[in-house]
PDB file of C-alpha atoms in Angstrom:
ATOM      1  CA  UNK A1360     -18.729  12.224 -12.669  1.00  0.00           C
ATOM      2  CA  UNK A1361     -15.094  11.167 -12.794  1.00  0.00           C
ATOM      3  CA  UNK A1362     -14.290   7.647 -11.626  1.00  0.00           C
ATOM      4  CA  UNK A1363     -11.842   8.905  -9.016  1.00  0.00           C
ATOM      5  CA  UNK A1364     -11.828  12.490  -7.783  1.00  0.00           C
ATOM      6  CA  UNK A1365      -9.428  14.410  -5.603  1.00  0.00           C
ATOM      7  CA  UNK A1366      -9.033  18.019  -4.584  1.00  0.00           C
ATOM      8  CA  UNK A1367      -5.930  19.127  -6.520  1.00  0.00           C
ATOM      9  CA  UNK A1368      -4.848  21.560  -3.792  1.00  0.00           C
ATOM     10  CA  UNK A1369      -2.239  22.765  -3.152  1.00  0.00           C
ATOM     11  CA  UNK A1370      -2.524  22.266   0.557  1.00  0.00           C
ATOM     12  CA  UNK A1371       0.050  24.518   2.216  1.00  0.00           C
ATOM     13  CA  UNK A1372       0.639  23.526   5.827  1.00  0.00           C
ATOM     14  CA  UNK A1373       3.297  24.371   8.423  1.00  0.00           C
ATOM     15  CA  UNK A1374       5.670  21.723   9.695  1.00  0.00           C
ATOM     16  CA  UNK A1375       4.120  19.704  12.472  1.00  0.00           C
ATOM     17  CA  UNK A1376       0.560  20.215  11.272  1.00  0.00           C
ATOM     18  CA  UNK A1377      -1.973  17.491  10.652  1.00  0.00           C
ATOM     19  CA  UNK A1378      -3.461  17.383   7.187  1.00  0.00           C
ATOM     20  CA  UNK A1379      -6.115  15.170   5.621  1.00  0.00           C
ATOM     21  CA  UNK A1380      -7.058  14.436   2.026  1.00  0.00           C
ATOM     22  CA  UNK A1381     -10.164  12.767   0.714  1.00  0.00           C
ATOM     23  CA  UNK A1382     -10.737  10.916  -2.495  1.00  0.00           C
ATOM     24  CA  UNK A1383     -14.145   9.893  -3.847  1.00  0.00           C
ATOM     25  CA  UNK A1384     -14.828   7.038  -6.240  1.00  0.00           C
ATOM     26  CA  UNK A1385     -17.860   6.356  -8.366  1.00  0.00           C
ATOM     27  CA  UNK A1386     -17.949   2.562  -8.689  1.00  0.00           C
ATOM     28  CA  UNK A1387     -19.504   1.057  -5.572  1.00  0.00           C
ATOM     29  CA  UNK A1388     -18.126  -2.387  -6.513  1.00  0.00           C
ATOM     30  CA  UNK A1389     -14.527  -1.200  -6.143  1.00  0.00           C
ATOM     31  CA  UNK A1390     -12.464  -3.503  -3.968  1.00  0.00           C
ATOM     32  CA  UNK A1391      -8.923  -2.177  -3.872  1.00  0.00           C
ATOM     33  CA  UNK A1392      -7.710   1.203  -2.771  1.00  0.00           C
ATOM     34  CA  UNK A1393      -4.258   2.689  -2.475  1.00  0.00           C
ATOM     35  CA  UNK A1394      -2.464   5.914  -1.754  1.00  0.00           C
ATOM     36  CA  UNK A1395       0.623   6.693  -3.793  1.00  0.00           C
ATOM     37  CA  UNK A1396       3.087   9.509  -3.454  1.00  0.00           C
ATOM     38  CA  UNK A1397       4.672  11.187  -6.469  1.00  0.00           C
ATOM     39  CA  UNK A1398       7.579  13.581  -6.247  1.00  0.00           C
ATOM     40  CA  UNK A1399       8.255  16.024  -9.062  1.00  0.00           C
ATOM     41  CA  UNK A1400       9.486  14.268 -12.209  1.00  0.00           C
ATOM     42  CA  UNK A1401       9.571  10.885 -10.479  1.00  0.00           C
ATOM     43  CA  UNK A1402       7.503   7.735 -10.643  1.00  0.00           C
ATOM     44  CA  UNK A1403       4.564   7.172  -8.267  1.00  0.00           C
ATOM     45  CA  UNK A1404       5.511   5.136  -5.226  1.00  0.00           C
ATOM     46  CA  UNK A1405       3.158   3.162  -3.034  1.00  0.00           C
ATOM     47  CA  UNK A1406       2.523   4.909   0.263  1.00  0.00           C
ATOM     48  CA  UNK A1407      -0.027   2.490   1.634  1.00  0.00           C
ATOM     49  CA  UNK A1408      -2.870   0.189   0.720  1.00  0.00           C
ATOM     50  CA  UNK A1409      -6.224   1.038   2.270  1.00  0.00           C
ATOM     51  CA  UNK A1410      -7.998  -1.727   4.146  1.00  0.00           C
ATOM     52  CA  UNK A1411     -11.667  -1.902   5.038  1.00  0.00           C
ATOM     53  CA  UNK A1412     -11.016  -1.483   8.737  1.00  0.00           C
ATOM     54  CA  UNK A1413      -8.603   1.396   8.200  1.00  0.00           C
ATOM     55  CA  UNK A1414      -4.876   1.167   8.722  1.00  0.00           C
ATOM     56  CA  UNK A1415      -1.985   3.133  10.052  1.00  0.00           C
ATOM     57  CA  UNK A1416       1.682   3.307   9.134  1.00  0.00           C
ATOM     58  CA  UNK A1417       3.634   5.621  11.380  1.00  0.00           C
ATOM     59  CA  UNK A1418       2.346   9.142  10.872  1.00  0.00           C
ATOM     60  CA  UNK A1419       0.006   8.070   8.066  1.00  0.00           C
ATOM     61  CA  UNK A1420      -3.541   6.791   8.549  1.00  0.00           C
ATOM     62  CA  UNK A1421      -5.818   5.607   5.773  1.00  0.00           C
ATOM     63  CA  UNK A1422      -9.551   5.106   6.059  1.00  0.00           C
ATOM     64  CA  UNK A1423     -12.213   3.680   3.777  1.00  0.00           C
ATOM     65  CA  UNK A1424     -15.838   4.749   3.895  1.00  0.00           C
ATOM     66  CA  UNK A1425     -17.795   2.443   1.610  1.00  0.00           C
ATOM     67  CA  UNK A1426     -21.175   3.975   2.366  1.00  0.00           C
ATOM     68  CA  UNK A1427     -20.045   7.384   1.144  1.00  0.00           C
ATOM     69  CA  UNK A1428     -17.558   5.974  -1.363  1.00  0.00           C
ATOM     70  CA  UNK A1429     -14.458   7.791  -0.287  1.00  0.00           C
ATOM     71  CA  UNK A1430     -11.044   7.064   1.113  1.00  0.00           C
ATOM     72  CA  UNK A1431      -8.975   9.402   3.214  1.00  0.00           C
ATOM     73  CA  UNK A1432      -5.345   9.920   4.106  1.00  0.00           C
ATOM     74  CA  UNK A1433      -4.312  11.632   7.321  1.00  0.00           C
ATOM     75  CA  UNK A1434      -0.763  12.824   7.842  1.00  0.00           C
ATOM     76  CA  UNK A1435       0.231  13.755  11.362  1.00  0.00           C
ATOM     77  CA  UNK A1436       3.234  15.857  12.380  1.00  0.00           C
ATOM     78  CA  UNK A1437       3.964  16.914   8.788  1.00  0.00           C
ATOM     79  CA  UNK A1438       7.599  17.023   7.707  1.00  0.00           C
ATOM     80  CA  UNK A1439       9.151  19.097   4.949  1.00  0.00           C
ATOM     81  CA  UNK A1440       9.895  15.817   3.197  1.00  0.00           C
ATOM     82  CA  UNK A1441       6.172  15.048   2.997  1.00  0.00           C
ATOM     83  CA  UNK A1442       5.852  17.717   0.281  1.00  0.00           C
ATOM     84  CA  UNK A1443       4.691  15.818  -2.783  1.00  0.00           C
ATOM     85  CA  UNK A1444       1.595  14.943  -4.786  1.00  0.00           C
ATOM     86  CA  UNK A1445      -0.595  12.268  -3.220  1.00  0.00           C
ATOM     87  CA  UNK A1446      -2.447  10.061  -5.664  1.00  0.00           C
ATOM     88  CA  UNK A1447      -5.544   8.083  -4.841  1.00  0.00           C
ATOM     89  CA  UNK A1448      -5.810   4.811  -6.762  1.00  0.00           C
ATOM     90  CA  UNK A1449      -8.873   2.623  -7.099  1.00  0.00           C
ATOM     91  CA  UNK A1450      -9.315  -0.696  -8.807  1.00  0.00           C
ATOM     92  CA  UNK A1451     -12.959  -0.404  -9.829  1.00  0.00           C
ATOM     93  CA  UNK A1452     -13.675  -4.051 -10.536  1.00  0.00           C
ATOM     94  CA  UNK A1453     -13.922  -6.868  -8.017  1.00  0.00           C
ATOM     95  CA  UNK A1454     -11.343  -9.117  -9.604  1.00  0.00           C
ATOM     96  CA  UNK A1455     -10.021 -10.492 -12.840  1.00  0.00           C
ATOM     97  CA  UNK A1456      -9.243  -7.401 -14.857  1.00  0.00           C
ATOM     98  CA  UNK A1457      -6.553  -5.107 -13.623  1.00  0.00           C
ATOM     99  CA  UNK A1458      -7.461  -1.522 -14.202  1.00  0.00           C
ATOM    100  CA  UNK A1459      -6.074   0.819 -11.620  1.00  0.00           C
ATOM    101  CA  UNK A1460      -7.686   4.239 -11.894  1.00  0.00           C
ATOM    102  CA  UNK A1461      -5.738   7.235 -10.642  1.00  0.00           C
ATOM    103  CA  UNK A1462      -7.107  10.445  -9.255  1.00  0.00           C
ATOM    104  CA  UNK A1463      -5.557  13.688 -10.446  1.00  0.00           C
ATOM    105  CA  UNK A1464      -3.574  13.959  -7.231  1.00  0.00           C
ATOM    106  CA  UNK A1465      -3.511  16.357  -4.293  1.00  0.00           C
ATOM    107  CA  UNK A1466      -0.465  18.546  -3.992  1.00  0.00           C
ATOM    108  CA  UNK A1467       0.916  19.051  -0.494  1.00  0.00           C
ATOM    109  CA  UNK A1468       3.470  21.675   0.470  1.00  0.00           C
ATOM    110  CA  UNK A1469       4.850  21.578   3.982  1.00  0.00           C
ATOM    111  CA  UNK A1470       6.316  24.923   4.935  1.00  0.00           C
ATOM    112  CA  UNK A1471       9.154  25.564   7.356  1.00  0.00           C
TER     113      UNK A1471
ATOM    114  CA  UNK B 444      18.169  -4.704  -7.976  1.00  0.00           C
ATOM    115  CA  UNK B 445      15.846  -2.481  -9.998  1.00  0.00           C
ATOM    116  CA  UNK B 446      12.359  -3.968  -9.848  1.00  0.00           C
ATOM    117  CA  UNK B 447      10.768  -2.323 -12.891  1.00  0.00           C
ATOM    118  CA  UNK B 448      13.169  -0.772 -15.358  1.00  0.00           C
ATOM    119  CA  UNK B 449      12.358   1.072 -18.535  1.00  0.00           C
ATOM    120  CA  UNK B 450      14.551   2.556 -21.220  1.00  0.00           C
ATOM    121  CA  UNK B 451      15.262   5.111 -22.405  1.00  0.00           C
ATOM    122  CA  UNK B 452      14.732   7.641 -19.630  1.00  0.00           C
ATOM    123  CA  UNK B 453      14.561  10.524 -22.086  1.00  0.00           C
ATOM    124  CA  UNK B 454      13.497  10.452 -25.710  1.00  0.00           C
ATOM    125  CA  UNK B 455      13.504  13.501 -27.958  1.00  0.00           C
ATOM    126  CA  UNK B 456      12.381  12.983 -31.520  1.00  0.00           C
ATOM    127  CA  UNK B 457      10.693  14.667 -34.437  1.00  0.00           C
ATOM    128  CA  UNK B 458       7.124  14.358 -35.593  1.00  0.00           C
ATOM    129  CA  UNK B 459       6.532  11.447 -37.894  1.00  0.00           C
ATOM    130  CA  UNK B 460       9.279   9.259 -36.470  1.00  0.00           C
ATOM    131  CA  UNK B 461       8.786   5.795 -34.979  1.00  0.00           C
ATOM    132  CA  UNK B 462      10.191   5.003 -31.547  1.00  0.00           C
ATOM    133  CA  UNK B 463      10.126   2.237 -28.960  1.00  0.00           C
ATOM    134  CA  UNK B 464      10.252   2.145 -25.173  1.00  0.00           C
ATOM    135  CA  UNK B 465      11.286  -1.022 -23.380  1.00  0.00           C
ATOM    136  CA  UNK B 466      10.220  -2.268 -19.977  1.00  0.00           C
ATOM    137  CA  UNK B 467      11.344  -5.188 -17.873  1.00  0.00           C
ATOM    138  CA  UNK B 468      10.379  -6.309 -14.392  1.00  0.00           C
ATOM    139  CA  UNK B 469      12.165  -8.792 -12.151  1.00  0.00           C
ATOM    140  CA  UNK B 470       9.456  -9.036  -9.504  1.00  0.00           C
ATOM    141  CA  UNK B 471       7.927 -12.216 -10.886  1.00  0.00           C
ATOM    142  CA  UNK B 472       4.677 -10.362 -11.619  1.00  0.00           C
ATOM    143  CA  UNK B 473       2.496 -11.558 -14.453  1.00  0.00           C
ATOM    144  CA  UNK B 474       0.597  -8.364 -15.179  1.00  0.00           C
ATOM    145  CA  UNK B 475       2.218  -5.343 -16.772  1.00  0.00           C
ATOM    146  CA  UNK B 476       0.904  -1.934 -17.797  1.00  0.00           C
ATOM    147  CA  UNK B 477       1.633   1.220 -19.698  1.00  0.00           C
ATOM    148  CA  UNK B 478       0.424   4.514 -18.252  1.00  0.00           C
ATOM    149  CA  UNK B 479       0.691   7.968 -19.796  1.00  0.00           C
ATOM    150  CA  UNK B 480       1.130  11.089 -17.673  1.00  0.00           C
ATOM    151  CA  UNK B 481       0.372  14.231 -19.609  1.00  0.00           C
ATOM    152  CA  UNK B 482       1.334  17.831 -18.960  1.00  0.00           C
ATOM    153  CA  UNK B 483      -1.530  18.169 -16.495  1.00  0.00           C
ATOM    154  CA  UNK B 484       0.029  15.333 -14.490  1.00  0.00           C
ATOM    155  CA  UNK B 485      -2.955  13.026 -14.968  1.00  0.00           C
ATOM    156  CA  UNK B 486      -1.978   9.342 -15.051  1.00  0.00           C
ATOM    157  CA  UNK B 487      -4.079   7.401 -17.528  1.00  0.00           C
ATOM    158  CA  UNK B 488      -3.897   3.707 -18.260  1.00  0.00           C
ATOM    159  CA  UNK B 489      -3.126   2.781 -21.848  1.00  0.00           C
ATOM    160  CA  UNK B 490      -2.627  -0.985 -21.875  1.00  0.00           C
ATOM    161  CA  UNK B 491      -2.567  -3.926 -19.541  1.00  0.00           C
ATOM    162  CA  UNK B 492      -1.117  -7.363 -20.257  1.00  0.00           C
ATOM    163  CA  UNK B 493      -1.602 -10.480 -18.192  1.00  0.00           C
ATOM    164  CA  UNK B 494       0.692 -13.394 -18.974  1.00  0.00           C
ATOM    165  CA  UNK B 495       1.555 -11.891 -22.358  1.00  0.00           C
ATOM    166  CA  UNK B 496      -2.085 -11.395 -23.305  1.00  0.00           C
ATOM    167  CA  UNK B 497      -3.636  -7.992 -23.841  1.00  0.00           C
ATOM    168  CA  UNK B 498      -6.468  -7.471 -21.382  1.00  0.00           C
ATOM    169  CA  UNK B 499      -6.970  -3.705 -21.395  1.00  0.00           C
ATOM    170  CA  UNK B 500      -6.680  -1.320 -24.322  1.00  0.00           C
ATOM    171  CA  UNK B 501      -8.030   2.063 -23.364  1.00  0.00           C
ATOM    172  CA  UNK B 502      -8.965   3.590 -26.720  1.00  0.00           C
ATOM    173  CA  UNK B 503      -5.382   4.334 -27.524  1.00  0.00           C
ATOM    174  CA  UNK B 504      -4.659   5.241 -31.170  1.00  0.00           C
ATOM    175  CA  UNK B 505      -3.432   2.259 -33.124  1.00  0.00           C
ATOM    176  CA  UNK B 506      -0.157   4.096 -33.711  1.00  0.00           C
ATOM    177  CA  UNK B 507       0.667   2.703 -30.268  1.00  0.00           C
ATOM    178  CA  UNK B 508       1.439  -1.000 -30.309  1.00  0.00           C
ATOM    179  CA  UNK B 509       2.441  -2.843 -27.163  1.00  0.00           C
ATOM    180  CA  UNK B 510       4.316  -6.116 -27.364  1.00  0.00           C
ATOM    181  CA  UNK B 511       4.932  -8.598 -24.596  1.00  0.00           C
ATOM    182  CA  UNK B 512       7.466 -11.266 -25.586  1.00  0.00           C
ATOM    183  CA  UNK B 513       7.201 -12.836 -22.128  1.00  0.00           C
ATOM    184  CA  UNK B 514       5.575 -11.911 -18.866  1.00  0.00           C
ATOM    185  CA  UNK B 515       8.654 -10.045 -17.635  1.00  0.00           C
ATOM    186  CA  UNK B 516       8.754  -7.669 -20.600  1.00  0.00           C
ATOM    187  CA  UNK B 517       6.320  -5.175 -22.079  1.00  0.00           C
ATOM    188  CA  UNK B 518       7.524  -2.885 -24.835  1.00  0.00           C
ATOM    189  CA  UNK B 519       5.723   0.034 -26.437  1.00  0.00           C
ATOM    190  CA  UNK B 520       6.222   0.975 -30.058  1.00  0.00           C
ATOM    191  CA  UNK B 521       4.862   4.275 -31.350  1.00  0.00           C
ATOM    192  CA  UNK B 522       4.509   4.979 -35.053  1.00  0.00           C
ATOM    193  CA  UNK B 523       4.231   8.377 -36.722  1.00  0.00           C
ATOM    194  CA  UNK B 524       4.794  10.367 -33.567  1.00  0.00           C
ATOM    195  CA  UNK B 525       2.681  13.486 -33.047  1.00  0.00           C
ATOM    196  CA  UNK B 526       3.215  16.552 -30.874  1.00  0.00           C
ATOM    197  CA  UNK B 527       0.409  15.405 -28.580  1.00  0.00           C
ATOM    198  CA  UNK B 528       2.315  12.226 -27.774  1.00  0.00           C
ATOM    199  CA  UNK B 529       4.736  14.271 -25.675  1.00  0.00           C
ATOM    200  CA  UNK B 530       4.315  13.000 -22.123  1.00  0.00           C
ATOM    201  CA  UNK B 531       5.903  10.780 -19.529  1.00  0.00           C
ATOM    202  CA  UNK B 532       5.218   7.092 -20.112  1.00  0.00           C
ATOM    203  CA  UNK B 533       5.326   4.804 -17.109  1.00  0.00           C
ATOM    204  CA  UNK B 534       5.575   1.060 -17.163  1.00  0.00           C
ATOM    205  CA  UNK B 535       4.182  -0.796 -14.142  1.00  0.00           C
ATOM    206  CA  UNK B 536       3.597  -4.324 -12.951  1.00  0.00           C
ATOM    207  CA  UNK B 537       1.468  -6.092 -10.376  1.00  0.00           C
ATOM    208  CA  UNK B 538       0.966  -9.581  -9.101  1.00  0.00           C
ATOM    209  CA  UNK B 539      -1.987 -11.618 -10.259  1.00  0.00           C
ATOM    210  CA  UNK B 540      -3.474 -14.378  -8.158  1.00  0.00           C
ATOM    211  CA  UNK B 541      -4.107 -12.063  -5.224  1.00  0.00           C
ATOM    212  CA  UNK B 542      -6.903 -10.612  -7.281  1.00  0.00           C
ATOM    213  CA  UNK B 543      -7.066  -6.903  -7.587  1.00  0.00           C
ATOM    214  CA  UNK B 544      -5.438  -6.119  -4.251  1.00  0.00           C
ATOM    215  CA  UNK B 545      -1.853  -6.179  -5.381  1.00  0.00           C
ATOM    216  CA  UNK B 546      -0.421  -2.655  -5.727  1.00  0.00           C
ATOM    217  CA  UNK B 547       1.292  -1.361  -8.826  1.00  0.00           C
ATOM    218  CA  UNK B 548       5.060  -1.053  -9.000  1.00  0.00           C
ATOM    219  CA  UNK B 549       6.293   1.588 -11.415  1.00  0.00           C
ATOM    220  CA  UNK B 550       9.351   2.058 -13.543  1.00  0.00           C
ATOM    221  CA  UNK B 551      11.034   5.447 -13.396  1.00  0.00           C
ATOM    222  CA  UNK B 552       9.359   6.710 -16.543  1.00  0.00           C
ATOM    223  CA  UNK B 553      10.316   7.709 -20.066  1.00  0.00           C
ATOM    224  CA  UNK B 554       9.987  11.405 -20.843  1.00  0.00           C
ATOM    225  CA  UNK B 555       9.060  11.653 -24.509  1.00  0.00           C
ATOM    226  CA  UNK B 556       9.322  14.994 -26.265  1.00  0.00           C
ATOM    227  CA  UNK B 557       8.123  15.268 -29.843  1.00  0.00           C
ATOM    228  CA  UNK B 558       9.285  18.353 -31.729  1.00  0.00           C
TER     229      UNK B 558
END
């Protein structure tokens, strides 16, 4: 089993739709979780950290489910500009060593 | 104002050559990384340095040698380049002290093409 797994997609959705991605992780001791966005031929950029109680930033909501070992990202009212690859990132150790593991990414296309 | 900067942005070279990529961050972070993104777009960690000390080396061939002269810089030297080294190499940094919860900040990548 891979350490961090994502559905590669692509997810093709119309503008205004709500779309959700999940990401599963294998190490139950993982403490830190993030969603990054990567546009074609660009560097990954932090979209949001994922907190235990879940968190929201505008149209984006992140959730953590420790029991089932997955995190999710919900995008409401999709915009054309949301088209990108969304990367799930997990730091699989409690502290000390810094080893951020990336999922393969989920590609989102928002269609006009 | 650039937080994490790496040079060059593009690097085209022939097999067997030796090349270096430089990275600098002005965020005051003390942990820096090199990631490789291959043609399948998978980002894989190569090295991690904390306060100039190597803390992660992910079974990277020893043709790759990172060097951290100070905690704001992490360079990557590659000897005897091979076709399979073609990829995008990203430098990143994060803050220590907050444990593992500090996110990564990336440079804009170096696209290496080996012919």
